[in-house]
Tab-separated table of N, CA and C in Angstrom:
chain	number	residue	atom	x	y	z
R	1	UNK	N	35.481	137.520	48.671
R	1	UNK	CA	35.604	136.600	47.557
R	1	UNK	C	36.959	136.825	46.903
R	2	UNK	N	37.640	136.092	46.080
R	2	UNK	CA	39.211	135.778	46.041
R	2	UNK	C	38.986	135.540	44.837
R	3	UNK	N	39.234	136.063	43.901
R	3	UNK	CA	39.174	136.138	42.274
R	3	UNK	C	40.958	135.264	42.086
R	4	UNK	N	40.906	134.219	41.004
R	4	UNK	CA	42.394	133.920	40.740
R	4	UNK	C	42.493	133.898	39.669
R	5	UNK	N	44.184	134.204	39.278
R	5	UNK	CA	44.516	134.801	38.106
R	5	UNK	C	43.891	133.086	36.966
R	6	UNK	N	44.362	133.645	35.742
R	6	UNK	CA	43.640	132.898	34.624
R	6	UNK	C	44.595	131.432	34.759
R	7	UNK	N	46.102	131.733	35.536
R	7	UNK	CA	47.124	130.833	35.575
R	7	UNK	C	46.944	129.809	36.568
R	8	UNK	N	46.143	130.235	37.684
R	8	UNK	CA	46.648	129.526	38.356
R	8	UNK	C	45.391	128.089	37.863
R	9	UNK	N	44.208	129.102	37.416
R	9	UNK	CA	43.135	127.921	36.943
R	9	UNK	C	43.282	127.209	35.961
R	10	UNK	N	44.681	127.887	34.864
R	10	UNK	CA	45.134	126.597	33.841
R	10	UNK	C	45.480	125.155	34.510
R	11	UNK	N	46.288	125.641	35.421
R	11	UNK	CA	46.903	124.560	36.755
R	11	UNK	C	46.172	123.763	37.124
R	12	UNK	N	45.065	124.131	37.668
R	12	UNK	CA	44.450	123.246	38.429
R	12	UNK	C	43.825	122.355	37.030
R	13	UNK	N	43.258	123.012	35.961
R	13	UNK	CA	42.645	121.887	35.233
R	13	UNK	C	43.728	121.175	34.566
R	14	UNK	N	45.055	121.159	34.618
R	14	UNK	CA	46.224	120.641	33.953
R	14	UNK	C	46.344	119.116	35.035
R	15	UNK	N	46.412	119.815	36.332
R	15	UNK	CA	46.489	118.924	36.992
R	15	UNK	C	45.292	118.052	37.088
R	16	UNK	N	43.858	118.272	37.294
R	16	UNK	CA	42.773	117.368	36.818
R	16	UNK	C	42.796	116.253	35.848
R	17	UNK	N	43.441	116.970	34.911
R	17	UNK	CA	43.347	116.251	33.406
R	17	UNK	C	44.512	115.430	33.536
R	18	UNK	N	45.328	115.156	33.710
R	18	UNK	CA	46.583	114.177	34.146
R	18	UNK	C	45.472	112.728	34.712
R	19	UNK	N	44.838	112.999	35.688
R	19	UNK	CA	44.116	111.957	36.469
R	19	UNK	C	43.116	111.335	35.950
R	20	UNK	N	42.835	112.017	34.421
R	20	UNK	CA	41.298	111.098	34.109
R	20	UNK	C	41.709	109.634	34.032
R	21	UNK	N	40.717	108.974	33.804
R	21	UNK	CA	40.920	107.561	33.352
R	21	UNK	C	40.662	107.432	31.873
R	22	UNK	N	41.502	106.357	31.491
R	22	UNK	CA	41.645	106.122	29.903
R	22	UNK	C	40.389	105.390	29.930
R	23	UNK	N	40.417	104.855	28.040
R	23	UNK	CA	39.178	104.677	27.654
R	23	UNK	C	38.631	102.605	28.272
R	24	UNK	N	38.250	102.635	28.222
R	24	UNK	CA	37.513	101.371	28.797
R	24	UNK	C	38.002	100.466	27.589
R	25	UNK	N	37.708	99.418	27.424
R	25	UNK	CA	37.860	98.160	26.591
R	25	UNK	C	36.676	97.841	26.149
R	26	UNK	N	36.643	97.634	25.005
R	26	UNK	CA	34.909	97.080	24.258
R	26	UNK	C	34.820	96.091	24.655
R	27	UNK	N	33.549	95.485	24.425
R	27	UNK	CA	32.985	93.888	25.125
R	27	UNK	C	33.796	92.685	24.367
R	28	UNK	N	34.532	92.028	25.204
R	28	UNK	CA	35.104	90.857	24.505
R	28	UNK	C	36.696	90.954	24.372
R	29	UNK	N	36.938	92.004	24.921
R	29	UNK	CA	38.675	92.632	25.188
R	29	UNK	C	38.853	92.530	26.202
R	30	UNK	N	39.713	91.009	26.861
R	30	UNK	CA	39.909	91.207	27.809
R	30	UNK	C	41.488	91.339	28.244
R	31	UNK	N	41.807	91.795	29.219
R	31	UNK	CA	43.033	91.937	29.325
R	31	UNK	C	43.468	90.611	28.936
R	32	UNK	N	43.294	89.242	30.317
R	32	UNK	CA	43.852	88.029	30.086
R	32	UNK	C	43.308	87.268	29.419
R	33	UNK	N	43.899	86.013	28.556
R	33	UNK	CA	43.302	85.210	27.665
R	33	UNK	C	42.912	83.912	28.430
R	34	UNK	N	41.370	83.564	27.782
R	34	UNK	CA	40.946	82.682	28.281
R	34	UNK	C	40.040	83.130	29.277
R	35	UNK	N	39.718	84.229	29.498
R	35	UNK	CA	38.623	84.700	30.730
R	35	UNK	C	37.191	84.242	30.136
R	36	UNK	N	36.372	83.322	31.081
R	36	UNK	CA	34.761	83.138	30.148
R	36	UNK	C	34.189	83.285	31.658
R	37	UNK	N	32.874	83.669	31.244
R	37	UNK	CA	32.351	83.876	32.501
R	37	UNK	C	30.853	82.795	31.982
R	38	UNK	N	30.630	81.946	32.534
R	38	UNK	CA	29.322	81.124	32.647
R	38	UNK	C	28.124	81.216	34.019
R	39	UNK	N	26.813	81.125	33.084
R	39	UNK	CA	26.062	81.614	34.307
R	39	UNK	C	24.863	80.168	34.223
R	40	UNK	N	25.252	79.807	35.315
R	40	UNK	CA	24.644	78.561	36.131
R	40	UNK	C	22.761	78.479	35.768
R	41	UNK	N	22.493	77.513	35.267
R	41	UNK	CA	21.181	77.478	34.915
R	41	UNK	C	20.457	77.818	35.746
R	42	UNK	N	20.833	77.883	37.635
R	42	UNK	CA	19.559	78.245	38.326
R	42	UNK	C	19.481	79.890	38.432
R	43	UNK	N	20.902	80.144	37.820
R	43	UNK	CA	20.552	81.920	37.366
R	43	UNK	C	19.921	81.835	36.262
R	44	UNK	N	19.773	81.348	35.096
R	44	UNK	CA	19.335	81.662	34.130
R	44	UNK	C	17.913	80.998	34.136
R	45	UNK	N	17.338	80.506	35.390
R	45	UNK	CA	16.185	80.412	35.572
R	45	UNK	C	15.256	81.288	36.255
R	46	UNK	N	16.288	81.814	37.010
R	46	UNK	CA	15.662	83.265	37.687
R	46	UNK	C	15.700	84.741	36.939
R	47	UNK	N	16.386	84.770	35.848
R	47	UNK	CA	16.510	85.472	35.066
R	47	UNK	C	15.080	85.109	34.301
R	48	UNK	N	15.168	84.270	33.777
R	48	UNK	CA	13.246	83.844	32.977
R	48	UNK	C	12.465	84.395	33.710
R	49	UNK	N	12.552	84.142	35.131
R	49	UNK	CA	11.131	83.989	36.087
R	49	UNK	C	10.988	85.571	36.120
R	50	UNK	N	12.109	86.613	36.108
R	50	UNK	CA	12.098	87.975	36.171
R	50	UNK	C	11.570	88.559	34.988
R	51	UNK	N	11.855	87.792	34.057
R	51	UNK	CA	11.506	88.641	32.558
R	51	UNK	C	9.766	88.206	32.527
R	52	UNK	N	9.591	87.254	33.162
R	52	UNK	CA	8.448	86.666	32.917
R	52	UNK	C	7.301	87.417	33.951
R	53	UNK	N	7.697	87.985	35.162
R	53	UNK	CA	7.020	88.687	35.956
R	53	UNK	C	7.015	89.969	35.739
R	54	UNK	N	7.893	90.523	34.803
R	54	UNK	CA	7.747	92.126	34.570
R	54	UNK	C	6.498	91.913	33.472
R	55	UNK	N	6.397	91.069	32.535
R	55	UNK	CA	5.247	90.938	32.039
R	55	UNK	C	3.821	90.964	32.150
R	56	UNK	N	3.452	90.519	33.747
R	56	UNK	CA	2.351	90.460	34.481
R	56	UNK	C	2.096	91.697	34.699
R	57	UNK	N	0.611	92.081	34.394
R	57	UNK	CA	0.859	94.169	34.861
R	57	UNK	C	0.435	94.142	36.283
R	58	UNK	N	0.660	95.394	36.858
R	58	UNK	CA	0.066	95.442	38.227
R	58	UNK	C	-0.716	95.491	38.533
R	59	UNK	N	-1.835	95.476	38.074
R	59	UNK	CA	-3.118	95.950	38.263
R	59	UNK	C	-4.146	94.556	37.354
R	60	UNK	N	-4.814	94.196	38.255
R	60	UNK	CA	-5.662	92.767	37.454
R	60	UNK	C	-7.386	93.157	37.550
R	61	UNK	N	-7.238	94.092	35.471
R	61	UNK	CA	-8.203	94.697	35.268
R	61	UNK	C	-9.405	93.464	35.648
R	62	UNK	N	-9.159	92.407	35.454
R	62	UNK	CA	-10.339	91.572	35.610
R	62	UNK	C	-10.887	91.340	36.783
R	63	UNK	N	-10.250	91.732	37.895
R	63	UNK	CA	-10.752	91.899	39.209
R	63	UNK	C	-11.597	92.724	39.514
R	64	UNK	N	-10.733	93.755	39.277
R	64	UNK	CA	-11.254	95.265	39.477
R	64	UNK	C	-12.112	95.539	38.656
R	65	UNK	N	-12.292	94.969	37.606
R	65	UNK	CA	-14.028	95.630	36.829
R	65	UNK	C	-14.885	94.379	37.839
R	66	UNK	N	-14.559	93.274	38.254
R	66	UNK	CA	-15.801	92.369	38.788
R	66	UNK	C	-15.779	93.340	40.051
R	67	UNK	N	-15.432	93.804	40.922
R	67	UNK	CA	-15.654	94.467	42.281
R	67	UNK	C	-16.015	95.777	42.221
R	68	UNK	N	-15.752	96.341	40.638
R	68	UNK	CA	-16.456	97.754	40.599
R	68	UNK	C	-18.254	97.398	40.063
R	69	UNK	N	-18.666	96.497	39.586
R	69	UNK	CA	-19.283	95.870	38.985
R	69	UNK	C	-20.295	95.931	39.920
R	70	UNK	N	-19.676	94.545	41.114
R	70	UNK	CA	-20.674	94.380	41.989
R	70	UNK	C	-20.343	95.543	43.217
R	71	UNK	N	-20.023	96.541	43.325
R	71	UNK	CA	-20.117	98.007	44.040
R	71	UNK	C	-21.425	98.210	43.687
R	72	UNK	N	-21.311	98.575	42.264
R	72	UNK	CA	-22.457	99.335	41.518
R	72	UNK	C	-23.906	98.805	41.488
R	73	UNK	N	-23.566	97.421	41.910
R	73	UNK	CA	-25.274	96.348	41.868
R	73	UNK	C	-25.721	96.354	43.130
R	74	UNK	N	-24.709	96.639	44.087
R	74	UNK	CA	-24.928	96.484	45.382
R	74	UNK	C	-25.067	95.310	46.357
R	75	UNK	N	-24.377	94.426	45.302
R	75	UNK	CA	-23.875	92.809	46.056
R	75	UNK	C	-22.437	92.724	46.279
R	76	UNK	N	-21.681	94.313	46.316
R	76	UNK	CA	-20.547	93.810	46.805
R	76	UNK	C	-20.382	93.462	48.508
R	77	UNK	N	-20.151	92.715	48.796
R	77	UNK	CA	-20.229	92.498	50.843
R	77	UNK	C	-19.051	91.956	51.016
R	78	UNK	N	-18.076	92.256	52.462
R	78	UNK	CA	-17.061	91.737	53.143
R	78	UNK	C	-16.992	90.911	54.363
R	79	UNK	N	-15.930	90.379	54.221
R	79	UNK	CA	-15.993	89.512	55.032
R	79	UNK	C	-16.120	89.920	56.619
R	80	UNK	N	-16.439	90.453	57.331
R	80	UNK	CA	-16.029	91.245	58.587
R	80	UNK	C	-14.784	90.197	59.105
R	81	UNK	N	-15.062	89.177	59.475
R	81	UNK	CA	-13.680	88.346	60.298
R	81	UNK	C	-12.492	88.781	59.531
R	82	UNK	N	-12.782	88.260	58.236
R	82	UNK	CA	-11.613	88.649	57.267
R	82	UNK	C	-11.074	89.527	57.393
R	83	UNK	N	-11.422	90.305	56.905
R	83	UNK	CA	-11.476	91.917	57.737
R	83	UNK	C	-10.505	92.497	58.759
R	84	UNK	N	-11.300	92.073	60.047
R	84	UNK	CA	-10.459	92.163	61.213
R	84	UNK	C	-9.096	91.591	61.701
R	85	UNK	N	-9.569	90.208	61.317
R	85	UNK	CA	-7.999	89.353	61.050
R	85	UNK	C	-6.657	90.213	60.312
R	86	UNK	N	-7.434	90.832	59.410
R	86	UNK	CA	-6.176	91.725	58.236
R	86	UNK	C	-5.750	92.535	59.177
R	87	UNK	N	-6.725	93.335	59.841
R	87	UNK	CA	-6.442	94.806	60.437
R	87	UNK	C	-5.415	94.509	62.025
R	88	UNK	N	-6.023	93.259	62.144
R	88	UNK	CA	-5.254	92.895	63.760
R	88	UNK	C	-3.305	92.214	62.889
R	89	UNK	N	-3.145	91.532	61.827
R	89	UNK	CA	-2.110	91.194	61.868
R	89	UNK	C	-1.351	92.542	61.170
R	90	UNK	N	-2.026	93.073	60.657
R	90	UNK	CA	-1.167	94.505	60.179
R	90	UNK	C	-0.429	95.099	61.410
R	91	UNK	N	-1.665	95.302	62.266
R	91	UNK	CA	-1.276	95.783	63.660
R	91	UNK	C	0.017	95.663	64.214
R	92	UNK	N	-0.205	94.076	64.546
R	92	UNK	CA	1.058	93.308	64.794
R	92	UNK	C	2.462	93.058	64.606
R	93	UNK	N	2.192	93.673	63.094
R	93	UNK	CA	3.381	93.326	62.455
R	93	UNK	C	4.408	94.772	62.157
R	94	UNK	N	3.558	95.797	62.231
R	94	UNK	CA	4.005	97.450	62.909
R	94	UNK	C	4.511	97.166	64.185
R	95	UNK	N	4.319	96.543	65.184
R	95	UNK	CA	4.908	97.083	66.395
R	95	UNK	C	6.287	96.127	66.344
């Protein structure tokens, strides 16, 4: 291991510090005048549709209490075709 003097590590952070980058520009400083940036209504419709789907939760308690519901009564039953159909295109769609 190679211990270095206290000088040579002033150096290196002398030289680091030369390279930072200056401070950024606040919002609305732009270098050139006249820069606007406009965003096209079919973005700002997909922007809605996003704000509007993070809203929806993941989980649709109203389902899931009717199927824990009928678990518990013992009228929950599946479709078998249904079923199989799922399990064969899953299949399918792995290979």
């Amino acid at each position: 291991m190679k211990i270095y003097s206290s000088t040579v590590v002033q150096n290196v952070y002398q030289a680091y510090g030369k390279n930072k980058v200056g401070k950024t520009q606040k919002s609305g400083e732009v270098g050139s005048p006249g820069f606007d940036i406009q965003i096209s209504n079919q973005g700002k419709d997909y922007q809605l549709a996003i704000e509007k789907l993070k809203q929806i939760p993941d989980v649709r308690a109203d389902k899931v209490s009717a199927i824990k519901q009928s678990i518990e009564n013992g009228t929950y039953t599946i479709d078998k075709t249904k079923l199989a159909k799922s399990m064969v295109k899953s299949i399918m769609m792995n290979d």
